[in-house]
Amino acid sequence: AQKITQTQPGMFVQEKEAVTLDCTYDTSDQSYGLFWYKQPSSGEMIFLIYQGSYDEQNATEGRYSLNFQKARKSANLVISASQLGDSAMYFCAMRENVFGNEKLTFGTGTRLTIIP
Amino acid sequence: DAGITQSPRYKITETGRQVTLMCHQTWSHSYMFWYRQDLGHGLRLIYYSAAADITDKGEVPDGYVVSRSKTENFPLTLESATRSQTSVYFCASSEWGTNTEAFFGQGTRLTVV
Protein backbone atom coordinates (compact mmCIF):
# COMPACT_ATOMS: atom_id res chain seq x y z
CA ALA A 1 0.00 0.00 0.00
CA GLN A 2 1.20 3.48 -0.81
CA LYS A 3 2.29 5.36 2.26
CA ILE A 4 2.23 8.73 0.55
CA THR A 5 -0.13 9.51 -2.32
CA GLN A 6 0.14 12.51 -4.58
CA THR A 7 -2.65 12.31 -7.12
CA GLN A 8 -1.66 15.25 -9.33
CA PRO A 9 1.18 14.28 -11.68
CA GLY A 10 1.21 17.75 -13.20
CA MET A 11 -0.37 21.14 -12.65
CA PHE A 12 -0.39 24.39 -14.60
CA VAL A 13 -1.09 27.58 -12.71
CA GLN A 14 -1.17 31.21 -13.75
CA GLU A 15 1.48 33.40 -12.16
CA LYS A 16 0.35 35.20 -8.98
CA GLU A 17 -2.43 32.71 -8.35
CA ALA A 18 -2.48 30.44 -5.31
CA VAL A 19 -1.98 26.72 -5.83
CA THR A 20 -2.72 23.68 -3.69
CA LEU A 21 -0.74 20.47 -4.10
CA ASP A 22 -2.46 17.43 -2.67
CA CYS A 23 -0.93 14.83 -0.39
CA THR A 24 -2.54 12.02 1.57
CA TYR A 25 -0.71 9.60 3.81
CA ASP A 26 -1.22 6.32 5.54
CA THR A 27 0.16 5.43 8.95
CA SER A 28 -0.99 3.80 12.16
CA ASP A 29 1.56 5.72 14.22
CA GLN A 30 0.44 8.53 16.49
CA SER A 31 3.71 10.40 16.19
CA TYR A 32 4.95 11.24 12.72
CA GLY A 33 6.21 14.14 10.65
CA LEU A 34 5.13 15.41 7.27
CA PHE A 35 7.47 17.28 4.94
CA TRP A 36 7.38 18.99 1.58
CA TYR A 37 10.39 19.26 -0.68
CA LYS A 38 10.94 21.15 -3.92
CA GLN A 39 13.09 19.86 -6.74
CA PRO A 40 13.86 22.44 -9.44
CA SER A 41 15.11 21.41 -12.85
CA SER A 42 18.68 21.62 -11.53
CA GLY A 43 17.93 18.51 -9.47
CA GLU A 44 18.66 19.44 -5.88
CA MET A 45 16.15 18.64 -3.14
CA ILE A 46 15.08 21.69 -1.14
CA PHE A 47 13.20 21.37 2.15
CA LEU A 48 10.18 23.67 2.28
CA ILE A 49 8.00 23.01 5.29
CA TYR A 50 7.31 20.59 8.14
CA GLN A 51 4.17 19.60 10.06
CA GLY A 52 4.19 17.42 13.15
CA SER A 53 1.34 15.04 13.86
CA TYR A 54 0.67 16.69 17.21
CA ASP A 55 0.83 20.24 15.90
CA GLU A 56 -2.56 21.90 16.22
CA GLN A 57 -1.70 24.84 14.04
CA ASN A 58 -1.00 24.55 10.35
CA ALA A 59 2.64 25.19 9.52
CA THR A 60 3.59 28.28 7.53
CA GLU A 61 6.88 29.37 5.99
CA GLY A 62 6.67 32.55 3.98
CA ARG A 63 4.49 31.86 0.94
CA TYR A 64 4.19 28.19 1.85
CA SER A 65 1.58 26.81 4.18
CA LEU A 66 0.52 23.30 4.98
CA ASN A 67 -3.17 22.50 5.18
CA PHE A 68 -3.09 19.66 7.72
CA GLN A 69 -6.27 17.64 8.17
CA LYS A 70 -5.34 14.82 10.51
CA ALA A 71 -8.65 12.97 10.45
CA ARG A 72 -8.51 12.86 6.65
CA LYS A 73 -4.79 12.07 6.70
CA SER A 74 -4.05 14.85 4.30
CA ALA A 75 -1.23 17.39 4.26
CA ASN A 76 -1.71 19.66 1.29
CA LEU A 77 0.86 22.29 0.38
CA VAL A 78 -0.48 25.73 -0.43
CA ILE A 79 1.69 28.20 -2.30
CA SER A 80 0.32 31.72 -2.28
CA ALA A 81 1.00 34.27 -5.04
CA SER A 82 2.87 31.83 -7.24
CA GLN A 83 6.02 32.95 -9.04
CA LEU A 84 7.80 31.67 -12.13
CA GLY A 85 10.54 30.31 -9.88
CA ASP A 86 8.00 28.01 -8.25
CA SER A 87 8.02 25.82 -11.36
CA ALA A 88 9.47 22.54 -10.11
CA MET A 89 8.69 19.05 -8.87
CA TYR A 90 7.17 18.95 -5.40
CA PHE A 91 7.38 15.94 -3.14
CA CYS A 92 5.42 15.15 -0.02
CA ALA A 93 7.16 12.91 2.54
CA MET A 94 6.37 11.26 5.85
CA ARG A 95 8.72 10.29 8.63
CA GLU A 96 7.42 7.58 10.95
CA ASN A 97 8.86 5.24 13.51
CA VAL A 98 8.94 1.66 12.26
CA PHE A 99 10.01 -0.85 14.95
CA GLY A 100 12.28 1.72 16.54
CA ASN A 101 13.74 3.06 13.30
CA GLU A 102 12.60 6.21 11.58
CA LYS A 103 11.69 5.71 7.97
CA LEU A 104 11.31 8.62 5.55
CA THR A 105 8.99 7.84 2.64
CA PHE A 106 8.19 10.03 -0.36
CA GLY A 107 5.29 10.31 -2.76
CA THR A 108 5.54 10.26 -6.55
CA GLY A 109 5.58 14.02 -6.81
CA THR A 110 3.68 16.76 -8.63
CA ARG A 111 5.25 18.75 -11.43
CA LEU A 112 4.11 22.36 -11.07
CA THR A 113 4.41 24.73 -14.00
CA ILE A 114 3.75 28.43 -13.50
CA ILE A 115 2.47 30.19 -16.61
CA PRO A 116 3.40 33.87 -17.07
CA ASP B 1 33.06 21.95 3.64
CA ALA B 2 30.17 20.90 5.81
CA GLY B 3 27.39 19.04 4.12
CA ILE B 4 26.56 15.86 2.35
CA THR B 5 28.37 14.84 -0.78
CA GLN B 6 27.88 12.04 -3.26
CA SER B 7 30.40 10.62 -5.64
CA PRO B 8 30.61 10.13 -8.49
CA ARG B 9 28.06 12.59 -9.91
CA TYR B 10 27.77 10.60 -13.13
CA LYS B 11 28.59 6.97 -13.82
CA ILE B 12 28.19 4.71 -16.80
CA THR B 13 28.71 1.02 -16.19
CA GLU B 14 28.09 -2.23 -18.00
CA THR B 15 25.52 -4.86 -17.12
CA GLY B 16 26.88 -7.33 -14.62
CA ARG B 17 29.56 -5.09 -13.17
CA GLN B 18 29.75 -4.13 -9.54
CA VAL B 19 29.51 -0.42 -8.82
CA THR B 20 29.63 1.53 -5.57
CA LEU B 21 28.08 4.92 -5.01
CA MET B 22 29.59 6.90 -2.18
CA CYS B 23 27.88 9.18 0.31
CA HIS B 24 29.66 11.24 2.96
CA GLN B 25 28.19 13.68 5.51
CA THR B 26 30.03 15.97 7.89
CA TRP B 27 27.27 16.70 10.40
CA SER B 28 27.50 13.40 12.32
CA HIS B 29 23.83 12.84 11.62
CA SER B 30 22.51 9.57 12.98
CA TYR B 31 20.33 8.70 10.02
CA MET B 32 21.30 8.18 6.43
CA PHE B 33 19.09 7.16 3.52
CA TRP B 34 19.45 6.00 -0.07
CA TYR B 35 16.76 6.69 -2.66
CA ARG B 36 16.39 6.14 -6.34
CA GLN B 37 14.40 8.57 -8.46
CA ASP B 38 12.64 7.38 -11.59
CA LEU B 39 10.04 9.12 -13.71
CA GLY B 40 6.58 8.32 -12.43
CA HIS B 41 7.84 6.73 -9.23
CA GLY B 42 9.12 9.68 -7.28
CA LEU B 43 11.78 8.84 -4.71
CA ARG B 44 11.80 5.27 -3.57
CA LEU B 45 13.68 4.25 -0.45
CA ILE B 46 16.33 1.60 -1.03
CA TYR B 47 18.01 1.32 2.36
CA TYR B 48 18.36 3.42 5.45
CA SER B 49 20.55 3.43 8.52
CA ALA B 50 19.86 4.66 12.05
CA ALA B 51 23.50 4.57 13.16
CA ALA B 52 26.81 2.89 12.40
CA ASP B 53 26.32 -0.85 11.89
CA ILE B 54 22.52 -0.51 11.82
CA THR B 55 20.86 -0.74 8.43
CA ASP B 56 17.37 -1.59 7.28
CA LYS B 57 15.62 -2.31 4.00
CA GLY B 58 13.38 0.20 2.31
CA GLU B 59 10.85 -0.34 -0.46
CA VAL B 60 13.20 -1.50 -3.22
CA PRO B 61 16.30 -3.16 -1.70
CA ASP B 62 16.76 -6.04 -4.16
CA GLY B 63 20.07 -5.90 -6.02
CA TYR B 64 21.62 -3.42 -3.60
CA VAL B 65 23.93 -3.76 -0.63
CA VAL B 66 24.83 -1.14 1.96
CA SER B 67 27.21 -0.86 4.84
CA ARG B 68 27.82 1.72 7.50
CA SER B 69 31.03 1.12 9.39
CA LYS B 70 31.43 4.85 10.16
CA THR B 71 28.71 7.36 11.00
CA GLU B 72 29.71 9.71 8.19
CA ASN B 73 29.78 7.23 5.30
CA PHE B 74 27.00 5.19 3.74
CA PRO B 75 28.09 3.53 0.49
CA LEU B 76 25.58 1.84 -1.79
CA THR B 77 26.79 -1.11 -3.87
CA LEU B 78 25.11 -2.63 -6.88
CA GLU B 79 26.58 -6.11 -6.84
CA SER B 80 25.74 -6.96 -10.45
CA ALA B 81 24.28 -3.96 -12.22
CA THR B 82 21.21 -4.37 -14.42
CA ARG B 83 19.64 -1.93 -16.89
CA SER B 84 16.65 -1.54 -14.59
CA GLN B 85 19.01 0.05 -12.07
CA THR B 86 19.62 2.99 -14.40
CA SER B 87 18.39 5.87 -12.29
CA VAL B 88 19.29 8.95 -10.30
CA TYR B 89 20.38 8.02 -6.79
CA PHE B 90 20.06 10.36 -3.85
CA CYS B 91 21.65 10.04 -0.47
CA ALA B 92 20.25 11.96 2.50
CA SER B 93 21.05 12.40 6.17
CA SER B 94 19.19 13.64 9.22
CA GLU B 95 19.19 13.70 12.97
CA TRP B 96 16.95 11.55 15.14
CA GLY B 97 13.34 12.58 15.43
CA THR B 98 10.29 12.49 13.24
CA ASN B 99 10.41 16.29 13.31
CA THR B 100 13.82 16.63 11.69
CA GLU B 101 14.22 17.29 8.01
CA ALA B 102 16.58 15.31 5.82
CA PHE B 103 19.39 16.96 3.88
CA PHE B 104 20.14 15.64 0.44
CA GLY B 105 23.24 15.14 -1.63
CA GLN B 106 23.40 16.36 -5.22
CA GLY B 107 22.52 12.97 -6.64
CA THR B 108 24.37 10.43 -8.79
CA ARG B 109 23.13 9.72 -12.28
CA LEU B 110 23.87 6.06 -13.01
CA THR B 111 23.48 4.55 -16.45
CA VAL B 112 23.78 0.81 -16.92
CA VAL B 113 24.40 -0.21 -20.54
Coordinates of C-alpha atoms in Angstrom, one line a residue:
Chain A
A1 CA 0.0 0.0 0.0
Q2 CA 1.2 3.5 -0.8
K3 CA 2.3 5.4 2.3
I4 CA 2.2 8.7 0.5
T5 CA -0.1 9.5 -2.3
Q6 CA 0.1 12.5 -4.6
T7 CA -2.7 12.3 -7.1
Q8 CA -1.7 15.2 -9.3
P9 CA 1.2 14.3 -11.7
G10 CA 1.2 17.8 -13.2
M11 CA -0.4 21.1 -12.6
F12 CA -0.4 24.4 -14.6
V13 CA -1.1 27.6 -12.7
Q14 CA -1.2 31.2 -13.7
E15 CA 1.5 33.4 -12.2
K16 CA 0.3 35.2 -9.0
E17 CA -2.4 32.7 -8.3
A18 CA -2.5 30.4 -5.3
V19 CA -2.0 26.7 -5.8
T20 CA -2.7 23.7 -3.7
L21 CA -0.7 20.5 -4.1
D22 CA -2.5 17.4 -2.7
C23 CA -0.9 14.8 -0.4
T24 CA -2.5 12.0 1.6
Y25 CA -0.7 9.6 3.8
D26 CA -1.2 6.3 5.5
T27 CA 0.2 5.4 8.9
S28 CA -1.0 3.8 12.2
D29 CA 1.6 5.7 14.2
Q30 CA 0.4 8.5 16.5
S31 CA 3.7 10.4 16.2
Y32 CA 5.0 11.2 12.7
G33 CA 6.2 14.1 10.7
L34 CA 5.1 15.4 7.3
F35 CA 7.5 17.3 4.9
W36 CA 7.4 19.0 1.6
Y37 CA 10.4 19.3 -0.7
K38 CA 10.9 21.1 -3.9
Q39 CA 13.1 19.9 -6.7
P40 CA 13.9 22.4 -9.4
S41 CA 15.1 21.4 -12.9
S42 CA 18.7 21.6 -11.5
G43 CA 17.9 18.5 -9.5
E44 CA 18.7 19.4 -5.9
M45 CA 16.2 18.6 -3.1
I46 CA 15.1 21.7 -1.1
F47 CA 13.2 21.4 2.1
L48 CA 10.2 23.7 2.3
I49 CA 8.0 23.0 5.3
Y50 CA 7.3 20.6 8.1
Q51 CA 4.2 19.6 10.1
G52 CA 4.2 17.4 13.1
S53 CA 1.3 15.0 13.9
Y54 CA 0.7 16.7 17.2
D55 CA 0.8 20.2 15.9
E56 CA -2.6 21.9 16.2
Q57 CA -1.7 24.8 14.0
N58 CA -1.0 24.6 10.3
A59 CA 2.6 25.2 9.5
T60 CA 3.6 28.3 7.5
E61 CA 6.9 29.4 6.0
G62 CA 6.7 32.5 4.0
R63 CA 4.5 31.9 0.9
Y64 CA 4.2 28.2 1.9
S65 CA 1.6 26.8 4.2
L66 CA 0.5 23.3 5.0
N67 CA -3.2 22.5 5.2
F68 CA -3.1 19.7 7.7
Q69 CA -6.3 17.6 8.2
K70 CA -5.3 14.8 10.5
A71 CA -8.7 13.0 10.4
R72 CA -8.5 12.9 6.7
K73 CA -4.8 12.1 6.7
S74 CA -4.1 14.8 4.3
A75 CA -1.2 17.4 4.3
N76 CA -1.7 19.7 1.3
L77 CA 0.9 22.3 0.4
V78 CA -0.5 25.7 -0.4
I79 CA 1.7 28.2 -2.3
S80 CA 0.3 31.7 -2.3
A81 CA 1.0 34.3 -5.0
S82 CA 2.9 31.8 -7.2
Q83 CA 6.0 32.9 -9.0
L84 CA 7.8 31.7 -12.1
G85 CA 10.5 30.3 -9.9
D86 CA 8.0 28.0 -8.2
S87 CA 8.0 25.8 -11.4
A88 CA 9.5 22.5 -10.1
M89 CA 8.7 19.0 -8.9
Y90 CA 7.2 18.9 -5.4
F91 CA 7.4 15.9 -3.1
C92 CA 5.4 15.1 0.0
A93 CA 7.2 12.9 2.5
M94 CA 6.4 11.3 5.8
R95 CA 8.7 10.3 8.6
E96 CA 7.4 7.6 10.9
N97 CA 8.9 5.2 13.5
V98 CA 8.9 1.7 12.3
F99 CA 10.0 -0.9 14.9
G100 CA 12.3 1.7 16.5
N101 CA 13.7 3.1 13.3
E102 CA 12.6 6.2 11.6
K103 CA 11.7 5.7 8.0
L104 CA 11.3 8.6 5.5
T105 CA 9.0 7.8 2.6
F106 CA 8.2 10.0 -0.4
G107 CA 5.3 10.3 -2.8
T108 CA 5.5 10.3 -6.5
G109 CA 5.6 14.0 -6.8
T110 CA 3.7 16.8 -8.6
R111 CA 5.3 18.8 -11.4
L112 CA 4.1 22.4 -11.1
T113 CA 4.4 24.7 -14.0
I114 CA 3.8 28.4 -13.5
I115 CA 2.5 30.2 -16.6
P116 CA 3.4 33.9 -17.1
Chain B
D1 CA 33.1 21.9 3.6
A2 CA 30.2 20.9 5.8
G3 CA 27.4 19.0 4.1
I4 CA 26.6 15.9 2.4
T5 CA 28.4 14.8 -0.8
Q6 CA 27.9 12.0 -3.3
S7 CA 30.4 10.6 -5.6
P8 CA 30.6 10.1 -8.5
R9 CA 28.1 12.6 -9.9
Y10 CA 27.8 10.6 -13.1
K11 CA 28.6 7.0 -13.8
I12 CA 28.2 4.7 -16.8
T13 CA 28.7 1.0 -16.2
E14 CA 28.1 -2.2 -18.0
T15 CA 25.5 -4.9 -17.1
G16 CA 26.9 -7.3 -14.6
R17 CA 29.6 -5.1 -13.2
Q18 CA 29.7 -4.1 -9.5
V19 CA 29.5 -0.4 -8.8
T20 CA 29.6 1.5 -5.6
L21 CA 28.1 4.9 -5.0
M22 CA 29.6 6.9 -2.2
C23 CA 27.9 9.2 0.3
H24 CA 29.7 11.2 3.0
Q25 CA 28.2 13.7 5.5
T26 CA 30.0 16.0 7.9
W27 CA 27.3 16.7 10.4
S28 CA 27.5 13.4 12.3
H29 CA 23.8 12.8 11.6
S30 CA 22.5 9.6 13.0
Y31 CA 20.3 8.7 10.0
M32 CA 21.3 8.2 6.4
F33 CA 19.1 7.2 3.5
W34 CA 19.5 6.0 -0.1
Y35 CA 16.8 6.7 -2.7
R36 CA 16.4 6.1 -6.3
Q37 CA 14.4 8.6 -8.5
D38 CA 12.6 7.4 -11.6
L39 CA 10.0 9.1 -13.7
G40 CA 6.6 8.3 -12.4
H41 CA 7.8 6.7 -9.2
G42 CA 9.1 9.7 -7.3
L43 CA 11.8 8.8 -4.7
R44 CA 11.8 5.3 -3.6
L45 CA 13.7 4.2 -0.5
I46 CA 16.3 1.6 -1.0
Y47 CA 18.0 1.3 2.4
Y48 CA 18.4 3.4 5.5
S49 CA 20.5 3.4 8.5
A50 CA 19.9 4.7 12.0
A51 CA 23.5 4.6 13.2
A52 CA 26.8 2.9 12.4
D53 CA 26.3 -0.8 11.9
I54 CA 22.5 -0.5 11.8
T55 CA 20.9 -0.7 8.4
D56 CA 17.4 -1.6 7.3
K57 CA 15.6 -2.3 4.0
G58 CA 13.4 0.2 2.3
E59 CA 10.8 -0.3 -0.5
V60 CA 13.2 -1.5 -3.2
P61 CA 16.3 -3.2 -1.7
D62 CA 16.8 -6.0 -4.2
G63 CA 20.1 -5.9 -6.0
Y64 CA 21.6 -3.4 -3.6
V65 CA 23.9 -3.8 -0.6
V66 CA 24.8 -1.1 2.0
S67 CA 27.2 -0.9 4.8
R68 CA 27.8 1.7 7.5
S69 CA 31.0 1.1 9.4
K70 CA 31.4 4.9 10.2
T71 CA 28.7 7.4 11.0
E72 CA 29.7 9.7 8.2
N73 CA 29.8 7.2 5.3
F74 CA 27.0 5.2 3.7
P75 CA 28.1 3.5 0.5
L76 CA 25.6 1.8 -1.8
T77 CA 26.8 -1.1 -3.9
L78 CA 25.1 -2.6 -6.9
E79 CA 26.6 -6.1 -6.8
S80 CA 25.7 -7.0 -10.5
A81 CA 24.3 -4.0 -12.2
T82 CA 21.2 -4.4 -14.4
R83 CA 19.6 -1.9 -16.9
S84 CA 16.6 -1.5 -14.6
Q85 CA 19.0 0.1 -12.1
T86 CA 19.6 3.0 -14.4
S87 CA 18.4 5.9 -12.3
V88 CA 19.3 8.9 -10.3
Y89 CA 20.4 8.0 -6.8
F90 CA 20.1 10.4 -3.9
C91 CA 21.6 10.0 -0.5
A92 CA 20.2 12.0 2.5
S93 CA 21.0 12.4 6.2
S94 CA 19.2 13.6 9.2
E95 CA 19.2 13.7 13.0
W96 CA 16.9 11.5 15.1
G97 CA 13.3 12.6 15.4
T98 CA 10.3 12.5 13.2
N99 CA 10.4 16.3 13.3
T100 CA 13.8 16.6 11.7
E101 CA 14.2 17.3 8.0
A102 CA 16.6 15.3 5.8
F103 CA 19.4 17.0 3.9
F104 CA 20.1 15.6 0.4
G105 CA 23.2 15.1 -1.6
Q106 CA 23.4 16.4 -5.2
G107 CA 22.5 13.0 -6.6
T108 CA 24.4 10.4 -8.8
R109 CA 23.1 9.7 -12.3
L110 CA 23.9 6.1 -13.0
T111 CA 23.5 4.6 -16.5
V112 CA 23.8 0.8 -16.9
V113 CA 24.4 -0.2 -20.5

